[in-house]
JSON list of C-alpha atoms in Angstrom, two decimals:
[
{"chain": "M", "resi": 1, "resn": "ASN", "atom": "CA", "xyz": [-12.49, -7.98, -14.38]},
{"chain": "M", "resi": 2, "resn": "ALA", "atom": "CA", "xyz": [-13.54, -5.78, -11.48]},
{"chain": "M", "resi": 3, "resn": "GLY", "atom": "CA", "xyz": [-10.27, -6.40, -9.53]},
{"chain": "M", "resi": 4, "resn": "VAL", "atom": "CA", "xyz": [-10.71, -5.59, -5.88]},
{"chain": "M", "resi": 5, "resn": "THR", "atom": "CA", "xyz": [-14.06, -4.11, -4.83]},
{"chain": "M", "resi": 6, "resn": "GLN", "atom": "CA", "xyz": [-15.03, -2.64, -1.46]},
{"chain": "M", "resi": 7, "resn": "THR", "atom": "CA", "xyz": [-18.34, -1.76, 0.07]},
{"chain": "M", "resi": 8, "resn": "PRO", "atom": "CA", "xyz": [-19.42, 0.66, 1.31]},
{"chain": "M", "resi": 9, "resn": "LYS", "atom": "CA", "xyz": [-17.55, 3.66, -0.15]},
{"chain": "M", "resi": 10, "resn": "PHE", "atom": "CA", "xyz": [-18.53, 5.89, 2.72]},
{"chain": "M", "resi": 11, "resn": "GLN", "atom": "CA", "xyz": [-19.89, 5.32, 6.22]},
{"chain": "M", "resi": 12, "resn": "VAL", "atom": "CA", "xyz": [-20.62, 7.41, 9.31]},
{"chain": "M", "resi": 13, "resn": "LEU", "atom": "CA", "xyz": [-20.95, 5.65, 12.64]},
{"chain": "M", "resi": 14, "resn": "LYS", "atom": "CA", "xyz": [-21.58, 6.73, 16.18]},
{"chain": "M", "resi": 15, "resn": "THR", "atom": "CA", "xyz": [-19.18, 5.70, 18.91]},
{"chain": "M", "resi": 16, "resn": "GLY", "atom": "CA", "xyz": [-20.02, 2.17, 20.01]},
{"chain": "M", "resi": 17, "resn": "GLN", "atom": "CA", "xyz": [-21.77, 1.07, 16.82]},
{"chain": "M", "resi": 18, "resn": "SER", "atom": "CA", "xyz": [-20.59, -1.88, 14.89]},
{"chain": "M", "resi": 19, "resn": "MET", "atom": "CA", "xyz": [-20.11, -2.48, 11.20]},
{"chain": "M", "resi": 20, "resn": "THR", "atom": "CA", "xyz": [-18.50, -4.77, 8.63]},
{"chain": "M", "resi": 21, "resn": "LEU", "atom": "CA", "xyz": [-16.47, -3.62, 5.67]},
{"chain": "M", "resi": 22, "resn": "GLN", "atom": "CA", "xyz": [-16.68, -5.94, 2.75]},
{"chain": "M", "resi": 23, "resn": "CYS", "atom": "CA", "xyz": [-13.94, -6.74, 0.26]},
{"chain": "M", "resi": 24, "resn": "ALA", "atom": "CA", "xyz": [-13.95, -9.12, -2.72]},
{"chain": "M", "resi": 25, "resn": "GLN", "atom": "CA", "xyz": [-11.42, -9.90, -5.43]},
{"chain": "M", "resi": 26, "resn": "ASP", "atom": "CA", "xyz": [-11.93, -11.76, -8.70]},
{"chain": "M", "resi": 27, "resn": "MET", "atom": "CA", "xyz": [-8.25, -12.38, -9.54]},
{"chain": "M", "resi": 28, "resn": "ASN", "atom": "CA", "xyz": [-8.02, -15.78, -7.86]},
{"chain": "M", "resi": 29, "resn": "HIS", "atom": "CA", "xyz": [-5.37, -14.47, -5.45]},
{"chain": "M", "resi": 30, "resn": "ASN", "atom": "CA", "xyz": [-4.57, -16.44, -2.33]},
{"chain": "M", "resi": 31, "resn": "SER", "atom": "CA", "xyz": [-3.54, -13.59, -0.03]},
{"chain": "M", "resi": 32, "resn": "MET", "atom": "CA", "xyz": [-5.64, -10.60, 1.05]},
{"chain": "M", "resi": 33, "resn": "TYR", "atom": "CA", "xyz": [-4.94, -7.60, 3.33]},
{"chain": "M", "resi": 34, "resn": "TRP", "atom": "CA", "xyz": [-6.68, -4.84, 5.19]},
{"chain": "M", "resi": 35, "resn": "TYR", "atom": "CA", "xyz": [-4.85, -1.44, 5.62]},
{"chain": "M", "resi": 36, "resn": "ARG", "atom": "CA", "xyz": [-5.85, 1.86, 7.07]},
{"chain": "M", "resi": 37, "resn": "GLN", "atom": "CA", "xyz": [-4.58, 5.21, 5.99]},
{"chain": "M", "resi": 38, "resn": "ASP", "atom": "CA", "xyz": [-4.55, 8.26, 8.24]},
{"chain": "M", "resi": 39, "resn": "PRO", "atom": "CA", "xyz": [-3.62, 11.84, 7.25]},
{"chain": "M", "resi": 40, "resn": "GLY", "atom": "CA", "xyz": [0.13, 12.32, 6.87]},
{"chain": "M", "resi": 41, "resn": "MET", "atom": "CA", "xyz": [0.77, 8.65, 7.34]},
{"chain": "M", "resi": 42, "resn": "GLY", "atom": "CA", "xyz": [1.34, 5.75, 5.05]},
{"chain": "M", "resi": 43, "resn": "LEU", "atom": "CA", "xyz": [-0.86, 2.69, 4.95]},
{"chain": "M", "resi": 44, "resn": "ARG", "atom": "CA", "xyz": [-0.68, 0.47, 8.01]},
{"chain": "M", "resi": 45, "resn": "LEU", "atom": "CA", "xyz": [-1.57, -3.20, 7.95]},
{"chain": "M", "resi": 46, "resn": "ILE", "atom": "CA", "xyz": [-4.46, -4.20, 10.21]},
{"chain": "M", "resi": 47, "resn": "TYR", "atom": "CA", "xyz": [-4.94, -7.87, 9.35]},
{"chain": "M", "resi": 48, "resn": "TYR", "atom": "CA", "xyz": [-4.02, -10.22, 6.55]},
{"chain": "M", "resi": 49, "resn": "SER", "atom": "CA", "xyz": [-5.01, -13.59, 5.27]},
{"chain": "M", "resi": 50, "resn": "ALA", "atom": "CA", "xyz": [-2.24, -15.58, 3.60]},
{"chain": "M", "resi": 51, "resn": "SER", "atom": "CA", "xyz": [-4.68, -18.13, 2.20]},
{"chain": "M", "resi": 52, "resn": "GLU", "atom": "CA", "xyz": [-8.31, -19.22, 2.56]},
{"chain": "M", "resi": 53, "resn": "GLY", "atom": "CA", "xyz": [-9.02, -20.26, 6.13]},
{"chain": "M", "resi": 54, "resn": "THR", "atom": "CA", "xyz": [-6.12, -18.39, 7.73]},
{"chain": "M", "resi": 55, "resn": "THR", "atom": "CA", "xyz": [-5.89, -14.88, 9.22]},
{"chain": "M", "resi": 56, "resn": "ASP", "atom": "CA", "xyz": [-3.19, -13.10, 11.17]},
{"chain": "M", "resi": 57, "resn": "LYS", "atom": "CA", "xyz": [-2.57, -9.75, 12.84]},
{"chain": "M", "resi": 58, "resn": "GLY", "atom": "CA", "xyz": [-0.72, -6.87, 11.28]},
{"chain": "M", "resi": 59, "resn": "GLU", "atom": "CA", "xyz": [0.68, -3.69, 12.79]},
{"chain": "M", "resi": 60, "resn": "VAL", "atom": "CA", "xyz": [-2.52, -2.20, 14.16]},
{"chain": "M", "resi": 61, "resn": "PRO", "atom": "CA", "xyz": [-5.07, -4.93, 14.88]},
{"chain": "M", "resi": 62, "resn": "ASN", "atom": "CA", "xyz": [-6.62, -3.71, 18.10]},
{"chain": "M", "resi": 63, "resn": "GLY", "atom": "CA", "xyz": [-10.40, -3.04, 17.81]},
{"chain": "M", "resi": 64, "resn": "TYR", "atom": "CA", "xyz": [-10.81, -5.06, 14.61]},
{"chain": "M", "resi": 65, "resn": "ASN", "atom": "CA", "xyz": [-11.73, -8.58, 13.63]},
{"chain": "M", "resi": 66, "resn": "VAL", "atom": "CA", "xyz": [-11.63, -10.25, 10.19]},
{"chain": "M", "resi": 67, "resn": "SER", "atom": "CA", "xyz": [-13.18, -13.17, 8.39]},
{"chain": "M", "resi": 68, "resn": "ARG", "atom": "CA", "xyz": [-11.86, -14.90, 5.26]},
{"chain": "M", "resi": 69, "resn": "LEU", "atom": "CA", "xyz": [-15.20, -16.10, 4.08]},
{"chain": "M", "resi": 70, "resn": "ASN", "atom": "CA", "xyz": [-13.80, -17.88, 0.99]},
{"chain": "M", "resi": 71, "resn": "LYS", "atom": "CA", "xyz": [-11.05, -17.30, -1.50]},
{"chain": "M", "resi": 72, "resn": "ARG", "atom": "CA", "xyz": [-12.73, -14.23, -2.94]},
{"chain": "M", "resi": 73, "resn": "GLU", "atom": "CA", "xyz": [-13.97, -12.42, 0.16]},
{"chain": "M", "resi": 74, "resn": "PHE", "atom": "CA", "xyz": [-12.24, -10.91, 3.21]},
{"chain": "M", "resi": 75, "resn": "SER", "atom": "CA", "xyz": [-14.29, -8.77, 5.59]},
{"chain": "M", "resi": 76, "resn": "LEU", "atom": "CA", "xyz": [-13.21, -6.41, 8.35]},
{"chain": "M", "resi": 77, "resn": "ARG", "atom": "CA", "xyz": [-15.41, -5.89, 11.41]},
{"chain": "M", "resi": 78, "resn": "LEU", "atom": "CA", "xyz": [-15.44, -3.08, 13.92]},
{"chain": "M", "resi": 79, "resn": "GLU", "atom": "CA", "xyz": [-17.31, -4.43, 16.97]},
{"chain": "M", "resi": 80, "resn": "SER", "atom": "CA", "xyz": [-17.53, -1.17, 18.90]},
{"chain": "M", "resi": 81, "resn": "ALA", "atom": "CA", "xyz": [-16.38, 1.80, 16.84]},
{"chain": "M", "resi": 82, "resn": "ALA", "atom": "CA", "xyz": [-14.22, 4.52, 18.35]},
{"chain": "M", "resi": 83, "resn": "PRO", "atom": "CA", "xyz": [-13.33, 8.01, 17.01]},
{"chain": "M", "resi": 84, "resn": "SER", "atom": "CA", "xyz": [-9.70, 6.76, 16.69]},
{"chain": "M", "resi": 85, "resn": "GLN", "atom": "CA", "xyz": [-10.91, 4.38, 13.96]},
{"chain": "M", "resi": 86, "resn": "THR", "atom": "CA", "xyz": [-11.90, 7.27, 11.68]},
{"chain": "M", "resi": 87, "resn": "SER", "atom": "CA", "xyz": [-9.80, 6.57, 8.67]},
{"chain": "M", "resi": 88, "resn": "VAL", "atom": "CA", "xyz": [-9.74, 5.36, 5.08]},
{"chain": "M", "resi": 89, "resn": "TYR", "atom": "CA", "xyz": [-9.69, 1.59, 4.85]},
{"chain": "M", "resi": 90, "resn": "PHE", "atom": "CA", "xyz": [-8.15, -0.26, 1.92]},
{"chain": "M", "resi": 91, "resn": "CYS", "atom": "CA", "xyz": [-8.36, -3.88, 1.00]},
{"chain": "M", "resi": 92, "resn": "ALA", "atom": "CA", "xyz": [-5.74, -5.49, -1.17]},
{"chain": "M", "resi": 93, "resn": "SER", "atom": "CA", "xyz": [-5.02, -8.87, -2.80]},
{"chain": "M", "resi": 94, "resn": "ARG", "atom": "CA", "xyz": [-1.69, -10.17, -3.72]},
{"chain": "M", "resi": 95, "resn": "LEU", "atom": "CA", "xyz": [-0.24, -11.55, -6.91]},
{"chain": "M", "resi": 96, "resn": "GLN", "atom": "CA", "xyz": [2.99, -13.42, -6.35]},
{"chain": "M", "resi": 97, "resn": "ALA", "atom": "CA", "xyz": [4.08, -14.42, -9.82]},
{"chain": "M", "resi": 98, "resn": "SER", "atom": "CA", "xyz": [7.58, -15.35, -8.64]},
{"chain": "M", "resi": 99, "resn": "LEU", "atom": "CA", "xyz": [9.84, -14.72, -5.66]},
{"chain": "M", "resi": 100, "resn": "TYR", "atom": "CA", "xyz": [10.78, -11.41, -7.28]},
{"chain": "M", "resi": 101, "resn": "THR", "atom": "CA", "xyz": [7.48, -10.41, -8.89]},
{"chain": "M", "resi": 102, "resn": "ASP", "atom": "CA", "xyz": [5.14, -9.70, -5.99]},
{"chain": "M", "resi": 103, "resn": "THR", "atom": "CA", "xyz": [2.46, -7.08, -6.20]},
{"chain": "M", "resi": 104, "resn": "GLN", "atom": "CA", "xyz": [-0.57, -6.05, -4.13]},
{"chain": "M", "resi": 105, "resn": "TYR", "atom": "CA", "xyz": [-3.66, -4.67, -5.87]},
{"chain": "M", "resi": 106, "resn": "PHE", "atom": "CA", "xyz": [-5.84, -2.28, -3.92]},
{"chain": "M", "resi": 107, "resn": "GLY", "atom": "CA", "xyz": [-9.50, -1.50, -3.84]},
{"chain": "M", "resi": 108, "resn": "PRO", "atom": "CA", "xyz": [-10.89, 2.01, -4.00]},
{"chain": "M", "resi": 109, "resn": "GLY", "atom": "CA", "xyz": [-11.24, 2.31, -0.25]},
{"chain": "M", "resi": 110, "resn": "THR", "atom": "CA", "xyz": [-13.93, 2.90, 2.44]},
{"chain": "M", "resi": 111, "resn": "ARG", "atom": "CA", "xyz": [-13.95, 6.37, 4.08]},
{"chain": "M", "resi": 112, "resn": "LEU", "atom": "CA", "xyz": [-15.19, 5.80, 7.68]},
{"chain": "M", "resi": 113, "resn": "THR", "atom": "CA", "xyz": [-16.06, 8.54, 10.14]},
{"chain": "M", "resi": 114, "resn": "VAL", "atom": "CA", "xyz": [-16.82, 7.71, 13.79]},
{"chain": "M", "resi": 115, "resn": "LEU", "atom": "CA", "xyz": [-18.54, 10.47, 15.70]},
{"chain": "I", "resi": 1, "resn": "ASP", "atom": "CA", "xyz": [9.80, 3.44, 15.09]},
{"chain": "I", "resi": 2, "resn": "GLN", "atom": "CA", "xyz": [9.21, 4.07, 11.46]},
{"chain": "I", "resi": 3, "resn": "GLN", "atom": "CA", "xyz": [11.04, 1.47, 9.32]},
{"chain": "I", "resi": 4, "resn": "VAL", "atom": "CA", "xyz": [10.26, 3.14, 6.01]},
{"chain": "I", "resi": 5, "resn": "LYS", "atom": "CA", "xyz": [10.63, 6.94, 5.74]},
{"chain": "I", "resi": 6, "resn": "GLN", "atom": "CA", "xyz": [9.88, 9.41, 3.00]},
{"chain": "I", "resi": 7, "resn": "ASN", "atom": "CA", "xyz": [11.30, 12.60, 4.38]},
{"chain": "I", "resi": 8, "resn": "SER", "atom": "CA", "xyz": [9.94, 14.99, 1.77]},
{"chain": "I", "resi": 9, "resn": "PRO", "atom": "CA", "xyz": [6.18, 15.47, 2.21]},
{"chain": "I", "resi": 10, "resn": "SER", "atom": "CA", "xyz": [5.95, 17.33, -1.09]},
{"chain": "I", "resi": 11, "resn": "LEU", "atom": "CA", "xyz": [7.83, 17.97, -4.38]},
{"chain": "I", "resi": 12, "resn": "SER", "atom": "CA", "xyz": [7.03, 20.42, -7.18]},
{"chain": "I", "resi": 13, "resn": "VAL", "atom": "CA", "xyz": [8.56, 20.10, -10.64]},
{"chain": "I", "resi": 14, "resn": "GLN", "atom": "CA", "xyz": [8.04, 21.59, -14.11]},
{"chain": "I", "resi": 15, "resn": "GLU", "atom": "CA", "xyz": [6.57, 19.50, -16.82]},
{"chain": "I", "resi": 16, "resn": "GLY", "atom": "CA", "xyz": [9.23, 17.78, -18.86]},
{"chain": "I", "resi": 17, "resn": "ARG", "atom": "CA", "xyz": [11.83, 17.84, -16.09]},
{"chain": "I", "resi": 18, "resn": "ILE", "atom": "CA", "xyz": [12.98, 14.92, -13.87]},
{"chain": "I", "resi": 19, "resn": "SER", "atom": "CA", "xyz": [11.13, 14.12, -10.66]},
{"chain": "I", "resi": 20, "resn": "ILE", "atom": "CA", "xyz": [13.16, 12.32, -8.01]},
{"chain": "I", "resi": 21, "resn": "LEU", "atom": "CA", "xyz": [11.39, 10.86, -5.04]},
{"chain": "I", "resi": 22, "resn": "ASN", "atom": "CA", "xyz": [13.38, 9.39, -2.16]},
{"chain": "I", "resi": 23, "resn": "CYS", "atom": "CA", "xyz": [12.81, 6.70, 0.46]},
{"chain": "I", "resi": 24, "resn": "ASP", "atom": "CA", "xyz": [14.95, 5.41, 3.34]},
{"chain": "I", "resi": 25, "resn": "TYR", "atom": "CA", "xyz": [14.54, 2.19, 5.32]},
{"chain": "I", "resi": 26, "resn": "THR", "atom": "CA", "xyz": [16.09, 0.92, 8.53]},
{"chain": "I", "resi": 27, "resn": "ASN", "atom": "CA", "xyz": [15.34, -2.86, 8.48]},
{"chain": "I", "resi": 28, "resn": "SER", "atom": "CA", "xyz": [18.15, -4.78, 6.74]},
{"chain": "I", "resi": 29, "resn": "MET", "atom": "CA", "xyz": [15.80, -7.74, 6.37]},
{"chain": "I", "resi": 30, "resn": "PHE", "atom": "CA", "xyz": [13.81, -5.90, 3.75]},
{"chain": "I", "resi": 31, "resn": "ASP", "atom": "CA", "xyz": [14.61, -7.33, 0.35]},
{"chain": "I", "resi": 32, "resn": "TYR", "atom": "CA", "xyz": [11.79, -6.23, -1.91]},
{"chain": "I", "resi": 33, "resn": "PHE", "atom": "CA", "xyz": [10.62, -2.69, -2.54]},
{"chain": "I", "resi": 34, "resn": "LEU", "atom": "CA", "xyz": [7.67, -1.17, -4.34]},
{"chain": "I", "resi": 35, "resn": "TRP", "atom": "CA", "xyz": [6.40, 2.22, -5.40]},
{"chain": "I", "resi": 36, "resn": "TYR", "atom": "CA", "xyz": [2.69, 2.99, -5.47]},
{"chain": "I", "resi": 37, "resn": "LYS", "atom": "CA", "xyz": [0.89, 6.00, -6.86]},
{"chain": "I", "resi": 38, "resn": "LYS", "atom": "CA", "xyz": [-2.29, 7.29, -5.35]},
{"chain": "I", "resi": 39, "resn": "TYR", "atom": "CA", "xyz": [-4.82, 9.78, -6.71]},
{"chain": "I", "resi": 40, "resn": "PRO", "atom": "CA", "xyz": [-7.32, 11.37, -4.29]},
{"chain": "I", "resi": 41, "resn": "ALA", "atom": "CA", "xyz": [-10.36, 9.19, -3.52]},
{"chain": "I", "resi": 42, "resn": "GLU", "atom": "CA", "xyz": [-8.77, 6.16, -5.22]},
{"chain": "I", "resi": 43, "resn": "GLY", "atom": "CA", "xyz": [-6.78, 3.18, -4.01]},
{"chain": "I", "resi": 44, "resn": "PRO", "atom": "CA", "xyz": [-3.06, 3.00, -4.52]},
{"chain": "I", "resi": 45, "resn": "THR", "atom": "CA", "xyz": [-1.94, 1.61, -7.86]},
{"chain": "I", "resi": 46, "resn": "PHE", "atom": "CA", "xyz": [1.28, -0.34, -8.31]},
{"chain": "I", "resi": 47, "resn": "LEU", "atom": "CA", "xyz": [3.93, 1.51, -10.25]},
{"chain": "I", "resi": 48, "resn": "ILE", "atom": "CA", "xyz": [7.26, -0.34, -10.15]},
{"chain": "I", "resi": 49, "resn": "SER", "atom": "CA", "xyz": [9.22, -2.68, -7.88]},
{"chain": "I", "resi": 50, "resn": "ILE", "atom": "CA", "xyz": [12.79, -3.84, -7.29]},
{"chain": "I", "resi": 51, "resn": "SER", "atom": "CA", "xyz": [14.33, -6.80, -5.64]},
{"chain": "I", "resi": 52, "resn": "SER", "atom": "CA", "xyz": [17.48, -6.51, -3.47]},
{"chain": "I", "resi": 53, "resn": "ILE", "atom": "CA", "xyz": [19.39, -8.60, -6.03]},
{"chain": "I", "resi": 54, "resn": "LYS", "atom": "CA", "xyz": [19.19, -5.59, -8.39]},
{"chain": "I", "resi": 55, "resn": "ASP", "atom": "CA", "xyz": [20.25, -2.01, -8.05]},
{"chain": "I", "resi": 56, "resn": "LYS", "atom": "CA", "xyz": [18.07, -0.64, -10.89]},
{"chain": "I", "resi": 57, "resn": "ASN", "atom": "CA", "xyz": [14.81, -1.34, -12.55]},
{"chain": "I", "resi": 58, "resn": "GLU", "atom": "CA", "xyz": [13.21, 0.52, -15.39]},
{"chain": "I", "resi": 59, "resn": "ASP", "atom": "CA", "xyz": [9.75, 0.66, -16.81]},
{"chain": "I", "resi": 60, "resn": "GLY", "atom": "CA", "xyz": [9.15, 3.35, -19.44]},
{"chain": "I", "resi": 61, "resn": "ARG", "atom": "CA", "xyz": [9.49, 6.76, -17.84]},
{"chain": "I", "resi": 62, "resn": "PHE", "atom": "CA", "xyz": [9.93, 5.30, -14.33]},
{"chain": "I", "resi": 63, "resn": "THR", "atom": "CA", "xyz": [13.22, 4.01, -12.91]},
{"chain": "I", "resi": 64, "resn": "VAL", "atom": "CA", "xyz": [13.83, 2.80, -9.35]},
{"chain": "I", "resi": 65, "resn": "PHE", "atom": "CA", "xyz": [17.28, 2.79, -7.88]},
{"chain": "I", "resi": 66, "resn": "LEU", "atom": "CA", "xyz": [18.32, 0.82, -4.84]},
{"chain": "I", "resi": 67, "resn": "ASN", "atom": "CA", "xyz": [21.42, 1.52, -2.71]},
{"chain": "I", "resi": 68, "resn": "LYS", "atom": "CA", "xyz": [21.46, -1.32, -0.19]},
{"chain": "I", "resi": 69, "resn": "SER", "atom": "CA", "xyz": [24.53, -0.07, 1.72]},
{"chain": "I", "resi": 70, "resn": "ALA", "atom": "CA", "xyz": [22.80, 3.23, 2.30]},
{"chain": "I", "resi": 71, "resn": "LYS", "atom": "CA", "xyz": [19.36, 1.61, 2.79]},
{"chain": "I", "resi": 72, "resn": "HIS", "atom": "CA", "xyz": [18.02, 4.12, 0.32]},
{"chain": "I", "resi": 73, "resn": "LEU", "atom": "CA", "xyz": [15.82, 3.91, -2.79]},
{"chain": "I", "resi": 74, "resn": "SER", "atom": "CA", "xyz": [14.68, 6.53, -5.24]},
{"chain": "I", "resi": 75, "resn": "LEU", "atom": "CA", "xyz": [12.11, 6.79, -7.97]},
{"chain": "I", "resi": 76, "resn": "HIS", "atom": "CA", "xyz": [12.95, 8.80, -11.08]},
{"chain": "I", "resi": 77, "resn": "ILE", "atom": "CA", "xyz": [10.25, 10.02, -13.46]},
{"chain": "I", "resi": 78, "resn": "VAL", "atom": "CA", "xyz": [11.51, 11.30, -16.75]},
{"chain": "I", "resi": 79, "resn": "PRO", "atom": "CA", "xyz": [9.97, 13.35, -18.29]},
{"chain": "I", "resi": 80, "resn": "SER", "atom": "CA", "xyz": [7.50, 14.39, -15.75]},
{"chain": "I", "resi": 81, "resn": "GLN", "atom": "CA", "xyz": [3.92, 14.98, -16.93]},
{"chain": "I", "resi": 82, "resn": "PRO", "atom": "CA", "xyz": [0.97, 16.79, -15.27]},
{"chain": "I", "resi": 83, "resn": "GLY", "atom": "CA", "xyz": [-0.84, 13.46, -14.97]},
{"chain": "I", "resi": 84, "resn": "ASP", "atom": "CA", "xyz": [1.89, 12.30, -12.72]},
{"chain": "I", "resi": 85, "resn": "SER", "atom": "CA", "xyz": [0.68, 14.66, -10.02]},
{"chain": "I", "resi": 86, "resn": "ALA", "atom": "CA", "xyz": [-0.31, 12.29, -7.15]},
{"chain": "I", "resi": 87, "resn": "VAL", "atom": "CA", "xyz": [0.90, 10.97, -3.81]},
{"chain": "I", "resi": 88, "resn": "TYR", "atom": "CA", "xyz": [3.75, 8.45, -4.16]},
{"chain": "I", "resi": 89, "resn": "PHE", "atom": "CA", "xyz": [4.27, 5.78, -1.51]},
{"chain": "I", "resi": 90, "resn": "CYS", "atom": "CA", "xyz": [7.31, 3.55, -1.18]},
{"chain": "I", "resi": 91, "resn": "ALA", "atom": "CA", "xyz": [6.82, 0.19, 0.48]},
{"chain": "I", "resi": 92, "resn": "ALA", "atom": "CA", "xyz": [9.12, -2.62, 1.68]},
{"chain": "I", "resi": 93, "resn": "SER", "atom": "CA", "xyz": [8.76, -6.31, 2.53]},
{"chain": "I", "resi": 94, "resn": "GLY", "atom": "CA", "xyz": [10.92, -9.21, 3.61]},
{"chain": "I", "resi": 95, "resn": "ASN", "atom": "CA", "xyz": [10.16, -11.35, 0.65]},
{"chain": "I", "resi": 96, "resn": "SER", "atom": "CA", "xyz": [12.48, -14.30, 0.73]},
{"chain": "I", "resi": 97, "resn": "GLY", "atom": "CA", "xyz": [12.49, -17.53, 2.69]},
{"chain": "I", "resi": 98, "resn": "SER", "atom": "CA", "xyz": [9.65, -19.58, 4.12]},
{"chain": "I", "resi": 99, "resn": "GLY", "atom": "CA", "xyz": [6.67, -17.97, 5.62]},
{"chain": "I", "resi": 100, "resn": "ASN", "atom": "CA", "xyz": [6.68, -15.20, 3.11]},
{"chain": "I", "resi": 101, "resn": "THR", "atom": "CA", "xyz": [3.47, -13.30, 4.06]},
{"chain": "I", "resi": 102, "resn": "GLY", "atom": "CA", "xyz": [3.81, -10.43, 1.64]},
{"chain": "I", "resi": 103, "resn": "LYS", "atom": "CA", "xyz": [3.25, -7.92, 4.45]},
{"chain": "I", "resi": 104, "resn": "LEU", "atom": "CA", "xyz": [4.22, -4.38, 3.28]},
{"chain": "I", "resi": 105, "resn": "ILE", "atom": "CA", "xyz": [5.55, -1.52, 5.36]},
{"chain": "I", "resi": 106, "resn": "PHE", "atom": "CA", "xyz": [4.73, 1.84, 3.80]},
{"chain": "I", "resi": 107, "resn": "GLY", "atom": "CA", "xyz": [6.36, 5.20, 4.00]},
{"chain": "I", "resi": 108, "resn": "GLN", "atom": "CA", "xyz": [4.34, 8.32, 4.73]},
{"chain": "I", "resi": 109, "resn": "GLY", "atom": "CA", "xyz": [4.06, 9.36, 1.06]},
{"chain": "I", "resi": 110, "resn": "THR", "atom": "CA", "xyz": [5.34, 12.28, -1.03]},
{"chain": "I", "resi": 111, "resn": "THR", "atom": "CA", "xyz": [2.92, 14.54, -2.86]},
{"chain": "I", "resi": 112, "resn": "LEU", "atom": "CA", "xyz": [4.21, 15.31, -6.34]},
{"chain": "I", "resi": 113, "resn": "GLN", "atom": "CA", "xyz": [2.94, 18.28, -8.23]},
{"chain": "I", "resi": 114, "resn": "VAL", "atom": "CA", "xyz": [3.96, 18.53, -11.89]},
{"chain": "I", "resi": 115, "resn": "LYS", "atom": "CA", "xyz": [3.30, 22.09, -13.26]},
{"chain": "I", "resi": 116, "resn": "PRO", "atom": "CA", "xyz": [2.39, 22.58, -16.92]}
]
C-alpha cells in the first residue's frame, strides 16, 4: 500500500499563478484533510472533507479551494498564488477505528514557493 | 490564540536517558490527544495517542501522560535513541459526540536531539 501520496513534491510559482495540489489515499478512509506548515509553527488545517461529496473550511481557508473528487482523491487549488502561501502542504486521511482510536496518516508533503 | 502550546522549541538528551516533551492546551473541550514525529522532508508519522478517559498510555519506549486538571500532557521516551532525533508535535481534537470531524489542532513542535 502506498498510503497517502501527494504530487508534486516541489513547486515554484509566480505571484498570481494558479495550481492544484493533488492527494490520493488507498486506505479506503472516509475523511481527508489539507494542512500547511510554516517555520516555527505547527500544522494548520486549511480544509477538510469528512466524507465523499462534502468539504468544509478549517482554520486558514482564505485563498484556497478544494475538491473531493471521489473517495480516494482530495485536491487543493490556489487560484491566484501569493507569497504568503509559501509553505509546506500536507494531505492526510483519517482512520477512525473506534471513538478512542482515531489517527490521521500524512503524505510526504508539497513544498511550495511563491515568488 | 494558540489552543495547543509546546513551550520548548528544542530539547537535547544523551542516548539511553529519558526524553520528556511537554504540551499544554487551553480548550477544555479537547478530549483526544496525539503525538506525531516528523523527520525533515517527510510527513508527520503517528506515534501514540490518549483519550481523556485515561491518564496514561504506553507503547514500547513511548508513554504519554495526561493531566486533565492542569490541561497538560507529556511524552516520555525511555531509553532515548539517536534515531528518535526529530520534531515532535502534539495535537488535540474534540472527539466525542455527533459531528465528530476529526479536526486536529497542533502545537508548534519540539525538536529533539539525542546525542550518541
